Short mmCIF file of C-alpha atoms in Angstrom, two decimals:
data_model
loop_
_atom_site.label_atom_id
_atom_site.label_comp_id
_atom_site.label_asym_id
_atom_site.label_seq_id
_atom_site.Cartn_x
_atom_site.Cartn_y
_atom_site.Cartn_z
CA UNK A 2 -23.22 -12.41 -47.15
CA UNK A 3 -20.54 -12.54 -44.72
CA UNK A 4 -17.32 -14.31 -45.10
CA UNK A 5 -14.79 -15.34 -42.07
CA UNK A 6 -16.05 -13.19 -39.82
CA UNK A 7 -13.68 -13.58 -37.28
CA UNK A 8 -11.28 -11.94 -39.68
CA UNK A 9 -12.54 -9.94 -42.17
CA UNK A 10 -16.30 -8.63 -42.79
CA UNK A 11 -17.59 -8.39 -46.98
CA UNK A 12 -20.71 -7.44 -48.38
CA UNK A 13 -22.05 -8.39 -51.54
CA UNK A 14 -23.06 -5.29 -53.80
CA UNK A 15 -25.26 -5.63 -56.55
CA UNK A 16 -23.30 -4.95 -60.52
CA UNK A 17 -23.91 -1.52 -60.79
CA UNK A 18 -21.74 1.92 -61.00
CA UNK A 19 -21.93 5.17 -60.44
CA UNK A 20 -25.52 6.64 -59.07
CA UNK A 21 -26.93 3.47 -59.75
CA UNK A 22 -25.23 2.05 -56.77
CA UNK A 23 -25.54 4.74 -55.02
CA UNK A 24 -29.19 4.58 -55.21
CA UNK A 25 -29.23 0.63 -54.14
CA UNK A 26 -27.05 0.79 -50.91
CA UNK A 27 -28.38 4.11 -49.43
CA UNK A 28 -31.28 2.45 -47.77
CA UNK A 29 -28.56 0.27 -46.18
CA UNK A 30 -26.29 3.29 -45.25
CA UNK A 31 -29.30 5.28 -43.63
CA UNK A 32 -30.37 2.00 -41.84
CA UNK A 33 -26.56 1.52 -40.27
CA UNK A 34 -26.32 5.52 -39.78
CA UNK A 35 -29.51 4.97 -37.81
CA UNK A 36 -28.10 2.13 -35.48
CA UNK A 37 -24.77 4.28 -35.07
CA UNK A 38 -26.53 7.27 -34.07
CA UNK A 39 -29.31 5.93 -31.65
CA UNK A 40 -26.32 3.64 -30.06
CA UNK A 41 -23.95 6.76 -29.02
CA UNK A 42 -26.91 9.11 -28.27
CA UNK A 43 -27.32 7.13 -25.26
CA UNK A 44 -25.89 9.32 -22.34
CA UNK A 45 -26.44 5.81 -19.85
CA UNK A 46 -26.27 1.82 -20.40
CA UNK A 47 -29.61 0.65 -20.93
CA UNK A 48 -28.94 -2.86 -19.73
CA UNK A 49 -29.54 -1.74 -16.38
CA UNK A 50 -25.62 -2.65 -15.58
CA UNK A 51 -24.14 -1.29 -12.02
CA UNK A 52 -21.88 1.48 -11.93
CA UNK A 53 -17.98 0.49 -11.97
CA UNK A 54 -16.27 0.77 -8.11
CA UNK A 55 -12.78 2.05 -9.42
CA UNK A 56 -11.80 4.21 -11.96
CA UNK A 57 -8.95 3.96 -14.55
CA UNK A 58 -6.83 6.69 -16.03
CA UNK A 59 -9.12 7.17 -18.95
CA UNK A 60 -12.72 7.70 -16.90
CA UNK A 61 -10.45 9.76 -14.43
CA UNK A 62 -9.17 12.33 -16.64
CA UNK A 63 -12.23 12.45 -18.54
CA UNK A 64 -15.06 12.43 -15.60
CA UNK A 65 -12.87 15.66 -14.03
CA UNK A 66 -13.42 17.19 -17.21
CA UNK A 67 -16.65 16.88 -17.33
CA UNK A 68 -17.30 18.11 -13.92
CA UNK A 69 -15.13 21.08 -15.10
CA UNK A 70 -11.21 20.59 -12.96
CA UNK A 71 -9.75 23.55 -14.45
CA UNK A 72 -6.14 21.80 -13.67
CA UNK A 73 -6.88 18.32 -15.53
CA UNK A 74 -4.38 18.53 -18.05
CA UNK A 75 -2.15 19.90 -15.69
CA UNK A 76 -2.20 17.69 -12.96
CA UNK A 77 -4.40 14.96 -14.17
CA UNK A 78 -2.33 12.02 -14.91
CA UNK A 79 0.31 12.69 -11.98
CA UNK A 80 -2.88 12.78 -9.90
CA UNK A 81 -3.94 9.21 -10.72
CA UNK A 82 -0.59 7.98 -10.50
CA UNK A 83 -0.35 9.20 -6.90
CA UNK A 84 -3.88 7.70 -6.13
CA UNK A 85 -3.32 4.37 -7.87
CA UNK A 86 -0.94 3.57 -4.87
CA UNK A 87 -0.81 -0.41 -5.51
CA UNK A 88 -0.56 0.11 -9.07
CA UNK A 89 -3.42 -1.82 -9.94
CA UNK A 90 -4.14 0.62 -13.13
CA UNK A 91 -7.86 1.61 -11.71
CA UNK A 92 -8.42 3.79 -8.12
CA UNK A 93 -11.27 2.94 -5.63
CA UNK A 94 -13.22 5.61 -2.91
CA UNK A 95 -11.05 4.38 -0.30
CA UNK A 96 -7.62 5.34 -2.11
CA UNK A 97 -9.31 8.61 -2.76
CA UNK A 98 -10.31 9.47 0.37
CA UNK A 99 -7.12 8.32 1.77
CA UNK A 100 -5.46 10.73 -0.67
CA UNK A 101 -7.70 13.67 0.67
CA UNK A 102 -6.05 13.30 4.22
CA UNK A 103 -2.33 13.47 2.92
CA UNK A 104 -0.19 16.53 2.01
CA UNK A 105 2.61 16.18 0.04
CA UNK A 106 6.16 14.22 1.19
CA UNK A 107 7.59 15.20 4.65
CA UNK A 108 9.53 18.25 5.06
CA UNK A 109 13.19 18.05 5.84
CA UNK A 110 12.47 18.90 9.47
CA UNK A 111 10.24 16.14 9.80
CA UNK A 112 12.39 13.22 8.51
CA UNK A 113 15.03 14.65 11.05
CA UNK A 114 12.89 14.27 13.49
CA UNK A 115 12.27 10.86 12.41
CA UNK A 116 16.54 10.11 12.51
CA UNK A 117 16.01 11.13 15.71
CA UNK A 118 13.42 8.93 16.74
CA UNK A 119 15.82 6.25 14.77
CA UNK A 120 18.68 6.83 16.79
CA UNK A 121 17.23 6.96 19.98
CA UNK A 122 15.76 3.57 19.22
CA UNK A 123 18.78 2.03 18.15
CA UNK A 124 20.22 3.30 21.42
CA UNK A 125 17.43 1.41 23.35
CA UNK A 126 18.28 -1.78 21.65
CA UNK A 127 21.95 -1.95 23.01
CA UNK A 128 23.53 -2.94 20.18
CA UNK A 129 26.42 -0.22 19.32
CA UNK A 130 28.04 -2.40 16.41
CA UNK A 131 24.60 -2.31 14.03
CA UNK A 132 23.42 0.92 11.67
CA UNK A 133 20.95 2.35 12.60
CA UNK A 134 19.77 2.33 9.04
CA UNK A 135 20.69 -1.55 8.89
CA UNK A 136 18.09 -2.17 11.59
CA UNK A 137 15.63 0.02 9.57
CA UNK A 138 16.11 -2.08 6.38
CA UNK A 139 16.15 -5.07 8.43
CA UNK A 140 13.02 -4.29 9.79
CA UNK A 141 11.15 -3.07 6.94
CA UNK A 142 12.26 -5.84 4.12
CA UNK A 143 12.66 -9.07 6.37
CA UNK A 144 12.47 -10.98 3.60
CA UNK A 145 16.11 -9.82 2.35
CA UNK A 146 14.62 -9.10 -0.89
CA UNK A 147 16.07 -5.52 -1.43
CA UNK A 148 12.61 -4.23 -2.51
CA UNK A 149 10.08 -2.55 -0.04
CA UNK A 150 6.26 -1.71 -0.95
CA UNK A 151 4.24 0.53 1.04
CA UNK A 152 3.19 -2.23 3.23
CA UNK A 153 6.14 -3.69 4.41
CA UNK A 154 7.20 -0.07 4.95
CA UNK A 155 4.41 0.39 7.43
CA UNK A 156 4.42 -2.96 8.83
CA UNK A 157 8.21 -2.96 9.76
CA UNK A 158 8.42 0.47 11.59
CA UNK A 159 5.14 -0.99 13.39
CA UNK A 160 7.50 -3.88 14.34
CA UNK A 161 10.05 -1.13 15.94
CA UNK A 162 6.77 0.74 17.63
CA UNK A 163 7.27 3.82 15.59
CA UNK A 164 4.43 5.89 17.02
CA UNK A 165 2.70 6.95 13.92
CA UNK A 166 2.57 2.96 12.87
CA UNK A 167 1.26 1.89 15.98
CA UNK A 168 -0.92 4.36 16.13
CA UNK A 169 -2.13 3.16 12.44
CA UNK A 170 -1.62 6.88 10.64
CA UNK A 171 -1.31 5.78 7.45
CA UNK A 172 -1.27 9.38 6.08
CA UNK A 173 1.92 10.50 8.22
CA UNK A 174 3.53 6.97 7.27
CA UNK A 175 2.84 7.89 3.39
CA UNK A 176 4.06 11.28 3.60
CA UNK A 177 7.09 9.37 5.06
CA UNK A 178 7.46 7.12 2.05
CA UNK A 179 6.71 9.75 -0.33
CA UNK A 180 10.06 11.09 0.42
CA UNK A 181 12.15 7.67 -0.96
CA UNK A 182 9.04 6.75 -3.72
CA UNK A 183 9.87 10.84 -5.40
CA UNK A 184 8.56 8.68 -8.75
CA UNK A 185 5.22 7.38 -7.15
CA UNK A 186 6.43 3.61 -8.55
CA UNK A 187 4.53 2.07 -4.73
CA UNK A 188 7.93 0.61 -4.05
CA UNK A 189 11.35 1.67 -3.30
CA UNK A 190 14.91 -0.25 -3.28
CA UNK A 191 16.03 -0.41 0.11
CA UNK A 192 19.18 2.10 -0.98
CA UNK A 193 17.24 4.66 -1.16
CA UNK A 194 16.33 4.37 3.04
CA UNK A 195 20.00 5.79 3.00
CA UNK A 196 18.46 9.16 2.19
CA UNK A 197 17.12 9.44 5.32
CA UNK A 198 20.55 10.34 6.60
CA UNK A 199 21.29 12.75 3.72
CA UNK A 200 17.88 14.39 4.09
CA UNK A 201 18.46 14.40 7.86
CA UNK A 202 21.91 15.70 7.38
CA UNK A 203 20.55 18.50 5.14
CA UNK A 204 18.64 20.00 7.66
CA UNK A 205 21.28 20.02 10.29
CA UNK A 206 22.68 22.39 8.24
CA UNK A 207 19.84 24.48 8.71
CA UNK A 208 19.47 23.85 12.19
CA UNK A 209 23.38 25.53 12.36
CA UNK A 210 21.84 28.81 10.07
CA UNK A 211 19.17 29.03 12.81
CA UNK A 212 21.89 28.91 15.53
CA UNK A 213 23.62 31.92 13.65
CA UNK A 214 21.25 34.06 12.87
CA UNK A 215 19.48 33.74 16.43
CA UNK A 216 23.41 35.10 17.64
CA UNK A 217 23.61 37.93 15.23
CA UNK A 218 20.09 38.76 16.40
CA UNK A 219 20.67 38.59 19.64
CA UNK A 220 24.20 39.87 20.20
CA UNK A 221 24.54 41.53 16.83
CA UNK A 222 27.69 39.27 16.17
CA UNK A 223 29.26 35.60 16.68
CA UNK A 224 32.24 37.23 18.72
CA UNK A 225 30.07 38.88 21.01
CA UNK A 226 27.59 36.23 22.03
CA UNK A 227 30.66 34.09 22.97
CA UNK A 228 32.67 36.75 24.76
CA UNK A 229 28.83 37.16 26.23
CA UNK A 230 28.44 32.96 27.48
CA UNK A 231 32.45 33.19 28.46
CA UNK A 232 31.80 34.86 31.52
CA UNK A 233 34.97 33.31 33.14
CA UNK A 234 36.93 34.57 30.06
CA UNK A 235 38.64 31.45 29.82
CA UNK A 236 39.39 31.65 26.04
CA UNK A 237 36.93 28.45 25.31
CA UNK A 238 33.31 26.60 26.02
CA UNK A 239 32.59 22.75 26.25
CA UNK A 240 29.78 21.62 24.64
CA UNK A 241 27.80 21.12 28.13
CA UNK A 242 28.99 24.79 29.12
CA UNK A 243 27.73 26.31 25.91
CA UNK A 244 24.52 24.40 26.63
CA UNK A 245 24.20 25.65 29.91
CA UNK A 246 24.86 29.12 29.33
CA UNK A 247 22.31 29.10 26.17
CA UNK A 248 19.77 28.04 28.85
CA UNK A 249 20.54 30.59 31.60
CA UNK A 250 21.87 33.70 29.17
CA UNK A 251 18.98 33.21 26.36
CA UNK A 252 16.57 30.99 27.96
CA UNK A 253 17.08 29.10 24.74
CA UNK A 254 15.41 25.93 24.82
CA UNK A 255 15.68 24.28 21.23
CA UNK A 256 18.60 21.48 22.23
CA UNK A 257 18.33 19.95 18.75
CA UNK A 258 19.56 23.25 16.83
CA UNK A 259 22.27 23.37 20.04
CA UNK A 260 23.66 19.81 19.48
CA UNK A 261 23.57 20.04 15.35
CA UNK A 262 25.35 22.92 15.55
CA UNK A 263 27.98 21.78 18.53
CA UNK A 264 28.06 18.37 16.36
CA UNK A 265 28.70 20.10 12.65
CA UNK A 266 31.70 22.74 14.14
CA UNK A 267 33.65 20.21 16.28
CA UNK A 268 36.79 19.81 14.32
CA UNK A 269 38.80 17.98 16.54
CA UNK A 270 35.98 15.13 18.62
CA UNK A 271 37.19 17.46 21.38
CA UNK A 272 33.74 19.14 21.68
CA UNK A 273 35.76 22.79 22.71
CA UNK A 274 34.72 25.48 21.52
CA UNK A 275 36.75 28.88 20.98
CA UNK A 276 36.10 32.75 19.76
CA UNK A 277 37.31 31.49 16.43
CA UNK A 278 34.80 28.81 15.98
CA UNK A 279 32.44 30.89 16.26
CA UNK A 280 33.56 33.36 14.01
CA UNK A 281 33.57 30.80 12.06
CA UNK A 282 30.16 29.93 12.66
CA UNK A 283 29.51 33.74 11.56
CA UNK A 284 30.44 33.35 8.26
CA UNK A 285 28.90 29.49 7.42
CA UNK A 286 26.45 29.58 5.01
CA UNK A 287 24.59 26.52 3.75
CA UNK A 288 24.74 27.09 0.12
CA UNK A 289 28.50 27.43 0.58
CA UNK A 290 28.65 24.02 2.61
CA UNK A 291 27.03 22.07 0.00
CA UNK A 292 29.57 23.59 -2.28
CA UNK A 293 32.56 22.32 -0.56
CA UNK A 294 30.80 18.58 -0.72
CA UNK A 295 30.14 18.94 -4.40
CA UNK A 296 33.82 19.81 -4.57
CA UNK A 297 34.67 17.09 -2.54
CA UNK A 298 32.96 14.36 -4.56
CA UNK A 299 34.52 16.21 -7.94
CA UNK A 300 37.92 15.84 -6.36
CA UNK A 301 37.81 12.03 -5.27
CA UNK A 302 36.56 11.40 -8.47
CA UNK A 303 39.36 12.78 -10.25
CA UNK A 304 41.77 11.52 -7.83
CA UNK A 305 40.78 7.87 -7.48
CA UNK A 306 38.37 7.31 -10.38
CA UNK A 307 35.69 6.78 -7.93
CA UNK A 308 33.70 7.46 -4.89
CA UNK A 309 34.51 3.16 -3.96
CA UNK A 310 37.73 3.20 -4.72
CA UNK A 311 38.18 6.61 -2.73
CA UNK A 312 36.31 4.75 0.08
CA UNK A 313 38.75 1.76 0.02
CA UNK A 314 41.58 4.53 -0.05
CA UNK A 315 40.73 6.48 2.92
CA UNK A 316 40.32 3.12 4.72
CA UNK A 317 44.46 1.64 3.94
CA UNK A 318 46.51 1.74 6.94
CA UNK A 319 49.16 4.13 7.11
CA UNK A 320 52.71 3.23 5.53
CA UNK A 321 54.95 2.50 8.41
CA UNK A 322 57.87 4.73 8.99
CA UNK A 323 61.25 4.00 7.76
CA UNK A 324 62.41 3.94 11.65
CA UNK A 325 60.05 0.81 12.09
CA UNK A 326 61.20 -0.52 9.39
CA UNK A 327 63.80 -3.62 9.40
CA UNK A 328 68.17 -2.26 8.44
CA UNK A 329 69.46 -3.52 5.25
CA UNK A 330 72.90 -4.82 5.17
CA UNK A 331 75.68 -2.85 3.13
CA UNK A 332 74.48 -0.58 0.53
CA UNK A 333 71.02 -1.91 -0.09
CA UNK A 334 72.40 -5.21 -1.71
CA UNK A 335 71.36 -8.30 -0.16
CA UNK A 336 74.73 -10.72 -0.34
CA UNK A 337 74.49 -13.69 -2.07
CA UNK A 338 74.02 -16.91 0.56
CA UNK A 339 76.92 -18.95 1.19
CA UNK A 340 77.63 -21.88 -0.31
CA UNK A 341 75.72 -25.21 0.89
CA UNK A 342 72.83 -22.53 2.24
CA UNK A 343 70.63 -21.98 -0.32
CA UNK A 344 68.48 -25.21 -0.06
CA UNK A 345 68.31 -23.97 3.97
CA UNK A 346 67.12 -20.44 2.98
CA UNK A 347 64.22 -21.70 0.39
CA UNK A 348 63.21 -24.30 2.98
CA UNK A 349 62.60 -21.65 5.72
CA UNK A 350 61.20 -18.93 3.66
CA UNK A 351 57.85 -17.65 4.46
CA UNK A 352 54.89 -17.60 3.26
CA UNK A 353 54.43 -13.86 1.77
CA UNK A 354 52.22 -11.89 4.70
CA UNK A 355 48.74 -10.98 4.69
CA UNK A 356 47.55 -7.69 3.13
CA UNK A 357 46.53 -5.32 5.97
CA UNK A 358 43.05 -5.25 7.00
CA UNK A 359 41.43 -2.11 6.07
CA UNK A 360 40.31 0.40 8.56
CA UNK A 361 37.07 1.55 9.95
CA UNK A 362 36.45 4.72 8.17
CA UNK A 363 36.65 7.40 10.96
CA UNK A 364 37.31 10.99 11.23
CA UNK A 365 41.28 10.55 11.18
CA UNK A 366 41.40 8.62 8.31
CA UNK A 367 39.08 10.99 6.26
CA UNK A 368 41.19 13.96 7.20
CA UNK A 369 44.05 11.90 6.19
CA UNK A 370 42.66 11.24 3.12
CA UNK A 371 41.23 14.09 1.94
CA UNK A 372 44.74 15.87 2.73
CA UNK A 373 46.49 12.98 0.54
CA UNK A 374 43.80 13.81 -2.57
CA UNK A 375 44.92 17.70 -1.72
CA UNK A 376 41.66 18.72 -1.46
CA UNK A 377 40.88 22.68 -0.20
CA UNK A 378 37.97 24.09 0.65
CA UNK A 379 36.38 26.76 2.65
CA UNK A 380 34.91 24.09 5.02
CA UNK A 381 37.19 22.03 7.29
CA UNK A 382 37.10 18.15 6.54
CA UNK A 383 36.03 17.24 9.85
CA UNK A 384 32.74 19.57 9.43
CA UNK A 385 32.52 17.19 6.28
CA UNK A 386 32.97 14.03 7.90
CA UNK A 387 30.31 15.18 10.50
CA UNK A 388 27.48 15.98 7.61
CA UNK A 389 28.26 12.17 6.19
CA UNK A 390 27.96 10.80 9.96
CA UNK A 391 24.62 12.39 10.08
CA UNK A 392 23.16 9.41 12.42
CA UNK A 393 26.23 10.17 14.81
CA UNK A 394 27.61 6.62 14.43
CA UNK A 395 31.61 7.99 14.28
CA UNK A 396 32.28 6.09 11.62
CA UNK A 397 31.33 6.19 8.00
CA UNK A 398 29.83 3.02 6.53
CA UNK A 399 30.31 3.01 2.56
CA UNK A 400 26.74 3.93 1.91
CA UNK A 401 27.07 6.81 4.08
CA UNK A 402 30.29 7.57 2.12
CA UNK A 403 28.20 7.54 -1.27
CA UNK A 404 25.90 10.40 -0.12
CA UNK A 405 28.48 12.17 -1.75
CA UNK A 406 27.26 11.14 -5.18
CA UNK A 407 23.57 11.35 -4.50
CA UNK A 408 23.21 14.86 -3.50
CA UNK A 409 21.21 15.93 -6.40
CA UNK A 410 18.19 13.58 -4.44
CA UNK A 411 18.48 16.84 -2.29
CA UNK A 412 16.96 18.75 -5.41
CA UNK A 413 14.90 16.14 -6.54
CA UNK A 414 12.77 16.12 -3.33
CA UNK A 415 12.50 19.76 -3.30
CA UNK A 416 11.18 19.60 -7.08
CA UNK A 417 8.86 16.37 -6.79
CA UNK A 418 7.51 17.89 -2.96
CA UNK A 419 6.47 20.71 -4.77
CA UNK A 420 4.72 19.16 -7.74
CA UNK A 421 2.82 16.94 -5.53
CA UNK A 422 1.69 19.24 -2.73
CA UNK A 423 0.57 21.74 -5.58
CA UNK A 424 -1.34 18.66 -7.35
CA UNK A 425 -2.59 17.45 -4.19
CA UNK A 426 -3.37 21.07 -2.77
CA UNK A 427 -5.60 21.74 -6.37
CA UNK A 428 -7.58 18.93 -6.57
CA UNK A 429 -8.75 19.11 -2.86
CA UNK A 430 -9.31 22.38 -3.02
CA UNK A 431 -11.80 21.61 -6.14
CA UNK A 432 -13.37 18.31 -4.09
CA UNK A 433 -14.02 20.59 -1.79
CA UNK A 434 -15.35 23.68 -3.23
CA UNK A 435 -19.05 24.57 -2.09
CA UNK A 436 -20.14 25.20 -5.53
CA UNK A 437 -19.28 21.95 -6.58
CA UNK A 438 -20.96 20.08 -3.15
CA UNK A 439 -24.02 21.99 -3.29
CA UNK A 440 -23.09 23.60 -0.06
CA UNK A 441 -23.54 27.28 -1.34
CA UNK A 442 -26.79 28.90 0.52
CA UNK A 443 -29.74 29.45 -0.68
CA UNK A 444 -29.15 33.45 -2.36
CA UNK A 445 -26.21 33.56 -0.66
CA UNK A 446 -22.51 33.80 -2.40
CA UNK A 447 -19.63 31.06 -1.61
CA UNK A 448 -17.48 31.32 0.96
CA UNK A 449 -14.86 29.50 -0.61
CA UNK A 450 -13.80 25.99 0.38
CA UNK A 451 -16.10 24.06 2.73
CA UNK A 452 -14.64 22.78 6.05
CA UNK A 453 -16.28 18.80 5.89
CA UNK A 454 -14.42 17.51 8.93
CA UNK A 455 -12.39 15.01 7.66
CA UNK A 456 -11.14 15.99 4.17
CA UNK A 457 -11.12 12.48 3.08
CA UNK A 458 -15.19 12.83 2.60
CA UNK A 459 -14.90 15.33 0.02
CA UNK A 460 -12.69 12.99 -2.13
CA UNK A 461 -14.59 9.91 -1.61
CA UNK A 462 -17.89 12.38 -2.70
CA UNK A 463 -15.98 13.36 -6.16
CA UNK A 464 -14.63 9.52 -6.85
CA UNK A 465 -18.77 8.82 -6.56
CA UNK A 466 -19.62 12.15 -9.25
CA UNK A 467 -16.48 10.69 -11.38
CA UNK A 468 -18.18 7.03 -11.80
CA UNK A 469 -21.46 8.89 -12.32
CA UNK A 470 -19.85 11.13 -15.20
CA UNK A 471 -18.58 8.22 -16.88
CA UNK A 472 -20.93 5.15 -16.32
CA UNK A 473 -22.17 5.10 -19.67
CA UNK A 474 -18.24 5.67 -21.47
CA UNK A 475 -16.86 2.64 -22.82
CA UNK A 476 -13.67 2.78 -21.56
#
């Protein structure tokens, strides 16, 4: 009999021991081994149910196994987490195949050209006292809720007529938000839109290495490729001369390298340019440059306990100079009031004055303050107040100012870009294989992967042989 079955289950055995009851309950054991064995023989459902649209982690990782993904293990559970973009825990065809038509995140080149795009539209807007990056967040998290999914993402840069979201490419806006979502969580803080300076800034750097080693190519040194463009040997180039002369001289045409590199070597806003800025162009390195701002950070840090506090340092007004300042009487010693004055003097003192409004953080007062934390480097300050002021704003905003202690995010997108476009890159080449699509000709040998057109098809064909692998699991 059976007792509280909603708990526990009991038989009833007869009184017997030893191979007596063994003898009694083995037509019951065979019976239940029988039920047991015909149930899990079954390969399909025989209730005649419909195959499941989606797939969750378990049916994914085991349906590539069975169609034999060498990389499962390897790549398997990143792979879903990448494809289960709304983090609903299962993945239809259509995530799949949208999947198929994406890469990896955007290379560094790429989100520059998307500051670029940024700027320019800020520009268009007329309004020189807003971000840039504030009218990005504003756009893409109206709701002020400091959070932005995917869709917001994609609906607010269609709001500012970014061409790839009015256009509707949802695989060149993903790539894009793969750069900020480097954990694949489907949402990002809006912080981490601040990258898109650093990342920007990065490759500015790179843009200046291009600008060198086209020079040493070209005139086998940075002294010679100026005393080359300074035809009138005047001793120095403006920015517009240098441009001109790379046009005429080189028939160089790449203005964005041109203007990083005029941008990241003007020390003094004066945009002149001698022989011994270029020399020192000859010797920058990036490696070295990202050095210096490591040092940097370490040496605010020590110096003010903070990168904030630093920030709010930079920003004090000057001390005023003791010639501004008001003459004491005598020897320092105020004298004591006369008599009968000393209810007069309380009655007009004043009020004790405001504290000084703190300054706009611009390239004076960062100079000025990383002289007062003694800081030294190979790099001039100014070249790193121009990498922080990668939108070209002239000022730093205290986000932009914090760069300084996120420029590991420089290594983490490196690391996470190439995880996911090796992931990405291993299962499509395995959707896609003509073995596995039955594409292979008839006594002929396989030419490798199959071109289908759009590479989306060839992921929405293995979601369908994943549900078919699996429809009769339990999972």
């Amino acid at each position: 009999s059976l007792a509280v079955p909603e708990k526990r289950r009991r038989f009833t055995l007869p009184r017997a021991t030893g191979e007596g009851l063994a003898s009694l309950v083995r037509p019951f054991v065979s019976c239940l081994r029988g039920l047991l064995t015909a149930a899990y023989a079954e390969t399909q459902p025989s209730d005649g149910r419909e195959k499941s649209s989606s797939l969750n982690l378990p049916r994914f990782q085991e349906g590539l196994r069975r169609l034999q993904y060498p990389d499962v293990d390897k790549f398997g559970a990143a792979l879903f987490k990448l494809l289960d973009f709304p983090k609903s825990e299962k993945v239809s065809a259509q995530q799949m195949s949208a999947l198929g038509r994406v890469t990896g995140p955007k290379q560094l080149s790429e989100i520059d050209e998307f500051r670029i795009w940024l700027c320019a539209r800020h520009r268009s807007k007329g309004n020189p006292d807003e971000h840039p990056l504030t009218m990005l967040v504003q756009a893409v998290d109206s709701g002020g809720a400091n959070r932005v999914s995917f869709t917001a993402f994609k609906r607010g840069l269609r709001r500012m007529r970014y061409p790839a979201a009015v256009a509707d490419n949802n695989s060149a806006l993903r790539e894009l938000f793969m750069c900020f979502d480097l954990d694949s969580a489907g949402a990002i803080h809006t912080s981490r839109l601040d990258r898109v300076a650093l990342f920007s800034a990065r490759h500015q750097l790179t843009r200046c290495a291009q600008m060198r080693e086209f020079f040493e190519e070209e005139s086998g040194s940075l002294k010679a490729a100026f005393k080359f463009m300074d035809e009138e040997r005047k001793g120095s180039l403006t920015a517009e001369e240098w441009t001109e002369k790379m046009a005429a001289l080189y028939d160089f045409k790449n203005a964005e390298d041109l203007e990083a590199c005029c941008r990241l070597m003007d020390k003094d806003g004066a945009r002149v340019f001698t022989s011994a800025d270029f020399e020192a162009l000859g010797e920058f390195t990036e490696e070295r440059f990202l050095e210096d701002l490591a040092s940097l950070r370490a040496r605010l840090v020590e110096v003010h306990g903070g990168l904030a506090e630093a920030y709010d340092a930079f920003r004090q007004p000057p001390p005023k100079s003791e010639a501004c300042g008001e003459d004491v009487p005598g020897d320092g010693e105020e004298p004591p009031p006369a008599e009968g004055q000393e209810e007069e003097a309380a009655a007009e003192e004043e009020p004790p004055p405001e504290e000084p409004a703190l300054l706009p953080l611009g390239p004076v007062e960062f100079q000025q303050g990383c002289q007062a934390a003694e800081f030294e480097a190979s790099s001039h300050p100014r070249m790193l107040f121009n990498f922080l002021d990668a939108l070209r704003v002239g000022q730093l905003r205290l986000e932009d100012f914090l760069l300084l202690d996120d420029l590991q995010a420089l290594e983490d997108l490196r690391v996470a870009s190439d995880a996911v476009r090796s992931a990405i890159a291993s299962l499509g080449a395995f959707a896609a294989s003509a073995e596995r699509l039955g594409t292979v000709p008839p006594g002929g040998e396989e030419d490798g992967e199959v071109d289908q057109g759009d590479p989306g098809a060839a992921w929405a064909k293995l979601h369908e042989d994943l549900r078919s692998a699996t429809h009769g699991d339990l999972f």
